[in-house]
CSV table of N, CA and C in Angstrom, one decimal:
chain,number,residue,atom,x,y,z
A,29,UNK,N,-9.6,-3.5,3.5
A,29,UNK,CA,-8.9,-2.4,3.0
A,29,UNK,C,-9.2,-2.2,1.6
A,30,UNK,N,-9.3,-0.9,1.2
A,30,UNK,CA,-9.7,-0.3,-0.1
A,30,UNK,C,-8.8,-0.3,-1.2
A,31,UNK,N,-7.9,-1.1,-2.0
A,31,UNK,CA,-6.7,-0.9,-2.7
A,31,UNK,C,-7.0,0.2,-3.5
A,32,UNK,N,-8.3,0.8,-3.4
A,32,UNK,CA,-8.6,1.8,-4.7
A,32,UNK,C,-8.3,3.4,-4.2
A,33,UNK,N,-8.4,3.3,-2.5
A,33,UNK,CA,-8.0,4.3,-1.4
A,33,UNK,C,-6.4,4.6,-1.5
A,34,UNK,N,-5.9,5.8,-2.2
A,34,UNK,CA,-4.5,6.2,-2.0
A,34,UNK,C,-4.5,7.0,-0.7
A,35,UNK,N,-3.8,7.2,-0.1
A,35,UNK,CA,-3.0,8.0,1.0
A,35,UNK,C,-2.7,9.5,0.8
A,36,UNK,N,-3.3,11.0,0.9
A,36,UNK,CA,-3.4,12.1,0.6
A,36,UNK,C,-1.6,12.3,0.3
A,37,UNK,N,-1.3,11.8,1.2
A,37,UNK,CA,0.3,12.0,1.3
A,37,UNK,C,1.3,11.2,-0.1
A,38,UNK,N,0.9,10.4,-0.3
A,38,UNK,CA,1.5,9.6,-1.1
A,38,UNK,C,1.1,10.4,-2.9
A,39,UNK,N,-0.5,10.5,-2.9
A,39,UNK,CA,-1.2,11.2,-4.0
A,39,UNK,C,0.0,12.4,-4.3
A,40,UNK,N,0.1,13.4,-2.9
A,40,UNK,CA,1.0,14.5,-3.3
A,40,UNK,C,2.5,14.3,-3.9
A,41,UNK,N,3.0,13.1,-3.0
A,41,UNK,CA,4.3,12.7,-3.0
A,41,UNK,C,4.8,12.7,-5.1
A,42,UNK,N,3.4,11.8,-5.5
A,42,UNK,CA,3.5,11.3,-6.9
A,42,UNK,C,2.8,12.7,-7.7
A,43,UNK,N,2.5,13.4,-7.1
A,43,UNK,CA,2.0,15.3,-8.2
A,43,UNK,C,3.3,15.7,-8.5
A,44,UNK,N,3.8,15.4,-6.9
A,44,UNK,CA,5.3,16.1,-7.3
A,44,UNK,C,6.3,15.5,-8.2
A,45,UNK,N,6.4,14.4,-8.0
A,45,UNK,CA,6.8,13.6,-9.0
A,45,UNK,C,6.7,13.7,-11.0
A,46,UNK,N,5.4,13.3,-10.3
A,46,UNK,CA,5.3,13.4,-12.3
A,46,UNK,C,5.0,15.2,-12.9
A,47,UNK,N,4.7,16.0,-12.1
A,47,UNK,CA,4.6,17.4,-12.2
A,47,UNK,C,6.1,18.1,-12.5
A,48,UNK,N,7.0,17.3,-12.0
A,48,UNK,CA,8.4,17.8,-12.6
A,48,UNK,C,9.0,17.7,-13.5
A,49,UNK,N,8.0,16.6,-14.3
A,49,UNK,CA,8.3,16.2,-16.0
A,49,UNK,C,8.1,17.7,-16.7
A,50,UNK,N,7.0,18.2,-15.9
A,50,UNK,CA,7.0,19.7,-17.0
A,50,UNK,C,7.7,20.7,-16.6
A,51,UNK,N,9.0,20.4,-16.9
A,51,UNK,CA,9.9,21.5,-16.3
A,51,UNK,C,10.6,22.9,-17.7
A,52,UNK,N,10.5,22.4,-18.4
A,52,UNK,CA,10.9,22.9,-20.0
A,52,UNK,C,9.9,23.6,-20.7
A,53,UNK,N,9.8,24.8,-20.9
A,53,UNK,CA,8.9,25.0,-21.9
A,53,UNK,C,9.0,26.4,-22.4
A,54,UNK,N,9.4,26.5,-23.7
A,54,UNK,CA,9.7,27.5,-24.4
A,54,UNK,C,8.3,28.4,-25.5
A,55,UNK,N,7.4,27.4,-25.5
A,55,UNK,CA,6.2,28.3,-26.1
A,55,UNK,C,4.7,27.1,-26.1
A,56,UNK,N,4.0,28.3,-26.3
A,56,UNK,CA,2.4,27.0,-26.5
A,56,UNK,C,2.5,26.7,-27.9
A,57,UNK,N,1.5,26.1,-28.1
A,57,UNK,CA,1.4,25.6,-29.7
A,57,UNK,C,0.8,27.0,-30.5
A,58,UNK,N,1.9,27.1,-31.5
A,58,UNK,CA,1.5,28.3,-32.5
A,58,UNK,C,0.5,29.0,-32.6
A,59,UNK,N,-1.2,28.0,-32.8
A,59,UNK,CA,-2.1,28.8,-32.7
A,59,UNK,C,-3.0,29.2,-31.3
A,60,UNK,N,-2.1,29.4,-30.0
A,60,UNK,CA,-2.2,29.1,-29.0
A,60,UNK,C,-1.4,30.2,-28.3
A,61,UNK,N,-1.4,31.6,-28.4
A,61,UNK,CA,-0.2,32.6,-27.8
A,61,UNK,C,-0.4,33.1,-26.3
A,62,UNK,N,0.1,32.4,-25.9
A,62,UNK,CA,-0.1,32.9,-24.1
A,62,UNK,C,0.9,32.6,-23.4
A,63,UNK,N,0.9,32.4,-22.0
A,63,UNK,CA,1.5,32.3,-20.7
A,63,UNK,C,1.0,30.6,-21.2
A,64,UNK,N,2.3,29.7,-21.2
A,64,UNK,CA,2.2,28.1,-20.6
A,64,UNK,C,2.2,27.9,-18.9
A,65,UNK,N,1.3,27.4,-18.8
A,65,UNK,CA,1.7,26.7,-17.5
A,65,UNK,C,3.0,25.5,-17.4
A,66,UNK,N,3.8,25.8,-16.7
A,66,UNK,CA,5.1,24.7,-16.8
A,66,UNK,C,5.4,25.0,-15.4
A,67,UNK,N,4.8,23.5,-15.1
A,67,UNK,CA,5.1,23.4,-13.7
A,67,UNK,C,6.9,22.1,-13.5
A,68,UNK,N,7.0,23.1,-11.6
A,68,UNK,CA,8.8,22.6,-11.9
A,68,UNK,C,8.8,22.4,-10.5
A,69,UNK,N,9.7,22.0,-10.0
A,69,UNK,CA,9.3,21.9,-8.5
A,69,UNK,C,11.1,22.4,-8.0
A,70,UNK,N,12.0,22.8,-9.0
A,70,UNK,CA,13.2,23.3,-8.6
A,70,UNK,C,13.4,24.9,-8.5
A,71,UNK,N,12.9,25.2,-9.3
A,71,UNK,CA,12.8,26.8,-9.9
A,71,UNK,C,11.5,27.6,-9.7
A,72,UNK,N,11.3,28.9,-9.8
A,72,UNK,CA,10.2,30.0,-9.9
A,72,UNK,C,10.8,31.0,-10.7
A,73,UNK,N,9.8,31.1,-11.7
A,73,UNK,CA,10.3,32.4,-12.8
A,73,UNK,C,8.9,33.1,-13.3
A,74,UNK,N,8.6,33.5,-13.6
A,74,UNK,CA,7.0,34.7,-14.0
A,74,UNK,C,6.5,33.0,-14.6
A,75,UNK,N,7.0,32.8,-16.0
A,75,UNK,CA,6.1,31.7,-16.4
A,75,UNK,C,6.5,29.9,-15.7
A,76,UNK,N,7.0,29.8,-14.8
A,76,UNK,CA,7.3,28.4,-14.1
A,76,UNK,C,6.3,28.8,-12.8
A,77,UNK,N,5.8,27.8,-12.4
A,77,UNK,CA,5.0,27.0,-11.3
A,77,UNK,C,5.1,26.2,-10.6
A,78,UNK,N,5.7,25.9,-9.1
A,78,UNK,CA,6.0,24.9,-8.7
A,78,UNK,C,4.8,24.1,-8.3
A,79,UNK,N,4.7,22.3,-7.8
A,79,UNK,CA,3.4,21.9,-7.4
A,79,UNK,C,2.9,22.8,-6.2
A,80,UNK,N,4.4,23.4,-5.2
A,80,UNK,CA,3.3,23.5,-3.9
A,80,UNK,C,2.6,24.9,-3.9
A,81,UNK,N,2.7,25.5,-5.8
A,81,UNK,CA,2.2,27.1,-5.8
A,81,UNK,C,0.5,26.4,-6.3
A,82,UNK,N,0.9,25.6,-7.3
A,82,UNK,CA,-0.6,24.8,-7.5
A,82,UNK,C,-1.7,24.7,-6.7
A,83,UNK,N,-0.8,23.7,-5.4
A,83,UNK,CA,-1.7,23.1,-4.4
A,83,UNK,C,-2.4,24.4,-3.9
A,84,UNK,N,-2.0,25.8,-3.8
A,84,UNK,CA,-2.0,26.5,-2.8
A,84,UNK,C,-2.8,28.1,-3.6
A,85,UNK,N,-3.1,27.8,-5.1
A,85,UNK,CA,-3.6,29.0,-6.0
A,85,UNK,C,-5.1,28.6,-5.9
A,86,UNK,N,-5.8,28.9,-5.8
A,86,UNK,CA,-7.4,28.4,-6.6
A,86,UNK,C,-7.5,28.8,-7.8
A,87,UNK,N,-8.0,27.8,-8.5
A,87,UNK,CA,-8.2,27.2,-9.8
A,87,UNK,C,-8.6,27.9,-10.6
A,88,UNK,N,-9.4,29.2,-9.9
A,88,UNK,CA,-9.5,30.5,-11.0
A,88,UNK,C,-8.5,31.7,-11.1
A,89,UNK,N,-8.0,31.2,-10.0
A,89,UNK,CA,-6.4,32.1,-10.4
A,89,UNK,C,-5.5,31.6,-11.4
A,90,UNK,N,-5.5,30.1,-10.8
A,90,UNK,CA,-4.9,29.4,-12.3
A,90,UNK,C,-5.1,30.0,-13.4
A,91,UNK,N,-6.5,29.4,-13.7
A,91,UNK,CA,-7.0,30.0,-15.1
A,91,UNK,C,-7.0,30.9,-15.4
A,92,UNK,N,-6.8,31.9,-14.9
A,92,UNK,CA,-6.8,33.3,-15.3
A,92,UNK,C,-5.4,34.0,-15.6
A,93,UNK,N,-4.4,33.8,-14.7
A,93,UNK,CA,-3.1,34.0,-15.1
A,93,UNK,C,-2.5,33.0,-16.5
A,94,UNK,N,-2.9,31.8,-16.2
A,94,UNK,CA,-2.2,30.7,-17.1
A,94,UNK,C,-3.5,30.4,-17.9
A,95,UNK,N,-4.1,30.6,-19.0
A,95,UNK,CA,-5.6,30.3,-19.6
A,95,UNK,C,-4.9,28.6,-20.5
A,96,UNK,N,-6.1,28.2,-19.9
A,96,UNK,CA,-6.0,26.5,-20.3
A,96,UNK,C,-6.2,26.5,-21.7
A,97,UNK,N,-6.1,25.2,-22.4
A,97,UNK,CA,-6.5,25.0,-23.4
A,97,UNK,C,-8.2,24.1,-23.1
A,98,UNK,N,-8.4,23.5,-22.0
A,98,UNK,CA,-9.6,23.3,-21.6
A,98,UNK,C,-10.3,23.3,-20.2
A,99,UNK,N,-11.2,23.7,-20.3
A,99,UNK,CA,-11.9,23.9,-19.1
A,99,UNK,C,-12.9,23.6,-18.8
A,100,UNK,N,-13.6,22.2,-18.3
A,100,UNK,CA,-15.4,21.8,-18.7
A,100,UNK,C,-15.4,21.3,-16.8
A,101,UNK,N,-17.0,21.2,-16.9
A,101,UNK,CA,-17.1,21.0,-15.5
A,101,UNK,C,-18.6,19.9,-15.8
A,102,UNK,N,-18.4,18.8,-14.9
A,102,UNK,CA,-19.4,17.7,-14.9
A,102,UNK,C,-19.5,16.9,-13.7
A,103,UNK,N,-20.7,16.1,-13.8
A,103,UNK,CA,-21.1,15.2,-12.8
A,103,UNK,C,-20.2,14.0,-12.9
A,104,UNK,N,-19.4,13.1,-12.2
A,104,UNK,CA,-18.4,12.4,-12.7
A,104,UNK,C,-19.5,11.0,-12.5
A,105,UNK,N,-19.0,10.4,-13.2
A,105,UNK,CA,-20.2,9.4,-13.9
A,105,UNK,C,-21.2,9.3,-14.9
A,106,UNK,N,-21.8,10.6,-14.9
A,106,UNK,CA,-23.0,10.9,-15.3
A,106,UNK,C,-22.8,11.6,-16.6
A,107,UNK,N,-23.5,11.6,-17.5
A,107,UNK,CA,-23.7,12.6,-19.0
A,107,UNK,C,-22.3,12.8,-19.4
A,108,UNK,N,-21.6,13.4,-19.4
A,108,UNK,CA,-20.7,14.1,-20.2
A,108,UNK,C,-19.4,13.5,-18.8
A,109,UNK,N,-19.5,13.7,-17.9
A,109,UNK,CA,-19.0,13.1,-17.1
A,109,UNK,C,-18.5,11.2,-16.8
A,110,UNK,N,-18.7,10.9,-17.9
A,110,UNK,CA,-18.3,9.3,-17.7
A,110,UNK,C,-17.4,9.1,-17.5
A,111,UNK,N,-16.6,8.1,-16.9
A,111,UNK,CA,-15.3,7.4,-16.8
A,111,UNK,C,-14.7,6.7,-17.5
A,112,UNK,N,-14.2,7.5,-18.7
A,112,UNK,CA,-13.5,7.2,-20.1
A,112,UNK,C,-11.9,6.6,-19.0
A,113,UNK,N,-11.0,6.0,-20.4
A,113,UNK,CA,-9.6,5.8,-19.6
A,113,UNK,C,-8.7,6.7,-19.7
A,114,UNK,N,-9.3,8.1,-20.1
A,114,UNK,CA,-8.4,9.4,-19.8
A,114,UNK,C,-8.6,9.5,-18.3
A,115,UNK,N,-10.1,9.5,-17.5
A,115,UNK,CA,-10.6,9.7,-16.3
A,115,UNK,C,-10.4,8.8,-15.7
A,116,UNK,N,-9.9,7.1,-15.9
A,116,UNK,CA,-9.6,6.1,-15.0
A,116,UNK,C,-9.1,6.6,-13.2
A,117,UNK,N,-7.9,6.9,-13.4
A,117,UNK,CA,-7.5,7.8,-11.9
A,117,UNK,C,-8.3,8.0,-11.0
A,118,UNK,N,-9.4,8.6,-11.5
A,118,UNK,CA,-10.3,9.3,-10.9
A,118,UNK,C,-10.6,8.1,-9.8
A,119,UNK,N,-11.0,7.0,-10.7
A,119,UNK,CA,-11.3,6.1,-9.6
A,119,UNK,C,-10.6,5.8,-8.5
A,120,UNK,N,-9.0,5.9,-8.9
A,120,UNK,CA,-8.5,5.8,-6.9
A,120,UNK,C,-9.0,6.7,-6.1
A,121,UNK,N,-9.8,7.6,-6.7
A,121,UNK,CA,-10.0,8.7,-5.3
A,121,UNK,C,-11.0,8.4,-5.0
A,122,UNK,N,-11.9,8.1,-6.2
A,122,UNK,CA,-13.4,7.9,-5.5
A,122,UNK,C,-14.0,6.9,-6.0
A,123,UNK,N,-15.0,6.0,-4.9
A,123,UNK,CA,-15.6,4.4,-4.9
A,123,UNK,C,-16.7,4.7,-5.6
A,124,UNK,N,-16.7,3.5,-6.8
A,124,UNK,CA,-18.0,3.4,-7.4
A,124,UNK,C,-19.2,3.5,-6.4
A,125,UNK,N,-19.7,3.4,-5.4
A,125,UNK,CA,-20.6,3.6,-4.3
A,125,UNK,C,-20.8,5.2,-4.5
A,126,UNK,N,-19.8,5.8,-4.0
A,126,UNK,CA,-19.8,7.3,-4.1
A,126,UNK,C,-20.5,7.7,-5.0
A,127,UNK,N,-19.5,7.1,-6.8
A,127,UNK,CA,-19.9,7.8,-7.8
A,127,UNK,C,-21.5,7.3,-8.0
A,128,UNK,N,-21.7,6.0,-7.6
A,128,UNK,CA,-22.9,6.0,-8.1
A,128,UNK,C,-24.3,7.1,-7.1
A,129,UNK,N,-23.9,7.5,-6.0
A,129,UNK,CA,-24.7,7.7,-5.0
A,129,UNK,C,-25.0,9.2,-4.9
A,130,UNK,N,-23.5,9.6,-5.2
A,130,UNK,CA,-24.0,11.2,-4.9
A,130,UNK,C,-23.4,12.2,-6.3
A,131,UNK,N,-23.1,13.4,-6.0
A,131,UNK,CA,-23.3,14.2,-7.6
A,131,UNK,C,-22.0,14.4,-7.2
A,132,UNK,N,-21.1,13.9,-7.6
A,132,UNK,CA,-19.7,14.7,-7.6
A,132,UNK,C,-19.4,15.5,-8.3
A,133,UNK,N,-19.2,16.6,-8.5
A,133,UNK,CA,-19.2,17.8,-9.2
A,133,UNK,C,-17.6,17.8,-9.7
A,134,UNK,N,-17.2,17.8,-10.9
A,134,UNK,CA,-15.6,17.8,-11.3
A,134,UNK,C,-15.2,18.9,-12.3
A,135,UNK,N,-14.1,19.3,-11.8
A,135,UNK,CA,-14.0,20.6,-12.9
A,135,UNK,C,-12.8,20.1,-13.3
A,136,UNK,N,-12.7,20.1,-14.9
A,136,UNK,CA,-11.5,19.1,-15.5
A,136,UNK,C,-10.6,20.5,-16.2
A,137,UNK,N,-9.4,20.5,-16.0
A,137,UNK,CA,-8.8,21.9,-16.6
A,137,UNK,C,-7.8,21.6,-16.9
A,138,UNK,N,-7.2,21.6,-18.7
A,138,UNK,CA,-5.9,21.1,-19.5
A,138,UNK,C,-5.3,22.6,-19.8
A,139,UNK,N,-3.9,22.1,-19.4
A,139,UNK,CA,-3.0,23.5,-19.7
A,139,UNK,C,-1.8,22.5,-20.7
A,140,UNK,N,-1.4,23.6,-21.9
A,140,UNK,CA,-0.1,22.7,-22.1
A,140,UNK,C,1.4,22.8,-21.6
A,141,UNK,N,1.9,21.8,-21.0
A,141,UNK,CA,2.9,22.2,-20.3
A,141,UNK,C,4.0,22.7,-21.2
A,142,UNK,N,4.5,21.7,-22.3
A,142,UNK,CA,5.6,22.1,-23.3
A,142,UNK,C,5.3,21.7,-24.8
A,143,UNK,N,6.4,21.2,-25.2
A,143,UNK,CA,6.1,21.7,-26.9
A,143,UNK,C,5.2,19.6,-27.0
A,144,UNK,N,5.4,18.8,-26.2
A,144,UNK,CA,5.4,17.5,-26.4
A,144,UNK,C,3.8,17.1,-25.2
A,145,UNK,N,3.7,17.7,-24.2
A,145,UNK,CA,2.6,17.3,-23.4
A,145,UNK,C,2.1,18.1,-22.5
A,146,UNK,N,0.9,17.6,-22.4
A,146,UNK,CA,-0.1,18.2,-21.3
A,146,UNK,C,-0.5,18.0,-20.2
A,147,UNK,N,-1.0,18.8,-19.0
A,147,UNK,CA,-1.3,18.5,-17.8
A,147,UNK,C,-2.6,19.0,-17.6
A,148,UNK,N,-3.2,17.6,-17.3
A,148,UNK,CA,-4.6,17.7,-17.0
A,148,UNK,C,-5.0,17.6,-15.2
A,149,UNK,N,-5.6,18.6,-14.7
A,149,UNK,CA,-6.1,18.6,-13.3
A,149,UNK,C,-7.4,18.3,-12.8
A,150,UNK,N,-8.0,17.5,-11.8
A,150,UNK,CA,-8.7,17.6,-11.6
A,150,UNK,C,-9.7,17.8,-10.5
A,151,UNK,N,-10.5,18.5,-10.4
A,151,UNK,CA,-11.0,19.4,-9.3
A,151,UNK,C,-11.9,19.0,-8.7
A,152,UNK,N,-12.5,19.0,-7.7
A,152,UNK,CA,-14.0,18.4,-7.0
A,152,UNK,C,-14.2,19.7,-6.2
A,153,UNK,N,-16.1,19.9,-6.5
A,153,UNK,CA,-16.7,21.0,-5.6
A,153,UNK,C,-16.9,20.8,-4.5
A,154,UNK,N,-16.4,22.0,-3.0
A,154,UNK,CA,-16.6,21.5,-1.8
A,154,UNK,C,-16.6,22.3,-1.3
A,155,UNK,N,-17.9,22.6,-0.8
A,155,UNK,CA,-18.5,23.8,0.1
A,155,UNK,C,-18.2,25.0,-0.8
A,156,UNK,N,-18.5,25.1,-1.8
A,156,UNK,CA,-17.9,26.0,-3.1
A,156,UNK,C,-16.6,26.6,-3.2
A,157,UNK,N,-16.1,25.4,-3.0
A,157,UNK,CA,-14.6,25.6,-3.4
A,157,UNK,C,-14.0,24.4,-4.3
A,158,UNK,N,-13.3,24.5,-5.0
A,158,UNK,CA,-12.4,23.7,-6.1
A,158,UNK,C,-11.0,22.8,-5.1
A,159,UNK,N,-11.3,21.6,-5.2
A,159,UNK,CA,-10.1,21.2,-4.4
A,159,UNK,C,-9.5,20.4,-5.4
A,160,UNK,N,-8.1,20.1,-5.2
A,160,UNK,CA,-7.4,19.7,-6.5
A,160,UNK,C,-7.6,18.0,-5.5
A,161,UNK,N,-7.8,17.2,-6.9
A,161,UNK,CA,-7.9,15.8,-6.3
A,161,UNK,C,-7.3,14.6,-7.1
A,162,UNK,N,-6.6,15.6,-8.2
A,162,UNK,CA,-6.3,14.3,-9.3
A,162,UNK,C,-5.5,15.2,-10.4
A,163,UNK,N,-4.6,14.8,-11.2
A,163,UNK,CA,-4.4,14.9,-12.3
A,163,UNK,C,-3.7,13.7,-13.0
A,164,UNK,N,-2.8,14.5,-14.2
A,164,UNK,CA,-2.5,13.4,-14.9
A,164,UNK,C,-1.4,14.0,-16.4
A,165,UNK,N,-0.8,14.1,-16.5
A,165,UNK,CA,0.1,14.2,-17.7
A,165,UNK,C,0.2,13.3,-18.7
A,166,UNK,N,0.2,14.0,-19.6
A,166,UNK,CA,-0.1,12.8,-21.1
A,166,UNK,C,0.5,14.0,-22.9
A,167,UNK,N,0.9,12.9,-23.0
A,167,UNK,CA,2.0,13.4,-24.4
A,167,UNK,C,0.0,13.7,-25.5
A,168,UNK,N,0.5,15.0,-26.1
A,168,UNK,CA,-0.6,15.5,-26.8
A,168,UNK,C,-1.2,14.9,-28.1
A,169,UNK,N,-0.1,13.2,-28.7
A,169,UNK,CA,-0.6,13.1,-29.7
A,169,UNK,C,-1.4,11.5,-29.1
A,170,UNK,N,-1.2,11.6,-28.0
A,170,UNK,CA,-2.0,10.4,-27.2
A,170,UNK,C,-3.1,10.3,-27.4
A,171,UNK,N,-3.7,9.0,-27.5
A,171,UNK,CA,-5.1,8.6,-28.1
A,171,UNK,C,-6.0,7.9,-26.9
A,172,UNK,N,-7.2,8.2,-26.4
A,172,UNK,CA,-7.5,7.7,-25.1
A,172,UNK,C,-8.9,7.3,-26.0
């Protein structure tokens, strides 16, 4: 058995979970004027998001209604793509075998959720589509 293999179900179980931390948000950072992404999993309002609207938008809708503060795309392992311990996670989804073997294609996309933290998502290419496979929430003056 793979301890590094989570359960699709369980992965969502814990989106929703920590995704409900960003339920609050009254503006982006000053030099930053737009639509926040503030995802909630109680409420829907023009600027709130629940996880199951997430799971269910593609990722260029996201970005296009909600514009991130980052948006890069890389081979995960590889060049620009390494597995820093911002990207640790990553590894429960996928076995060093994998990473080492084939080109995982990752599209990494930071929105801020409120005035204290961010939510970072992360995407893998399949059949040219963006599937959500990972994120991660983290307070903005965090040091990785």
């Amino acid at each position: 058995m793979n301890l590094f293999k989570i359960n699709k179900n369980f992965v969502a179980m814990l989106l929703v979970i920590l995704l409900s931390a960003c339920n609050k948000t009254k503006s982006l950072e000053a030099s930053y004027k737009t639509d926040t992404l503030n995802v909630n999993t109680e409420f829907i309002t023009e600027k709130n998001i629940n996880l199951n609207q997430i799971q269910q938008i593609p990722v260029n809708t996201l970005v296009s209604k909600y514009p991130p503060l980052t948006d890069s795309t890389f081979i995960l392992g590889k060049g620009d793509g390494v597995i820093s311990e911002f990207r640790i996670s990553l590894r429960n989804t996928f076995t060093e075998k994998e990473i080492e073997n084939r080109d995982i294609i990752i599209r990494e996309v930071t929105w801020s959720c409120n005035q204290d933290e961010n939510l970072t998502i992360w995407y893998e290419k399949k059949q040219d589509q963006w599937v959500l496979v990972d994120h991660v929430i983290w307070y903005k003056d965090a040091l990785f």
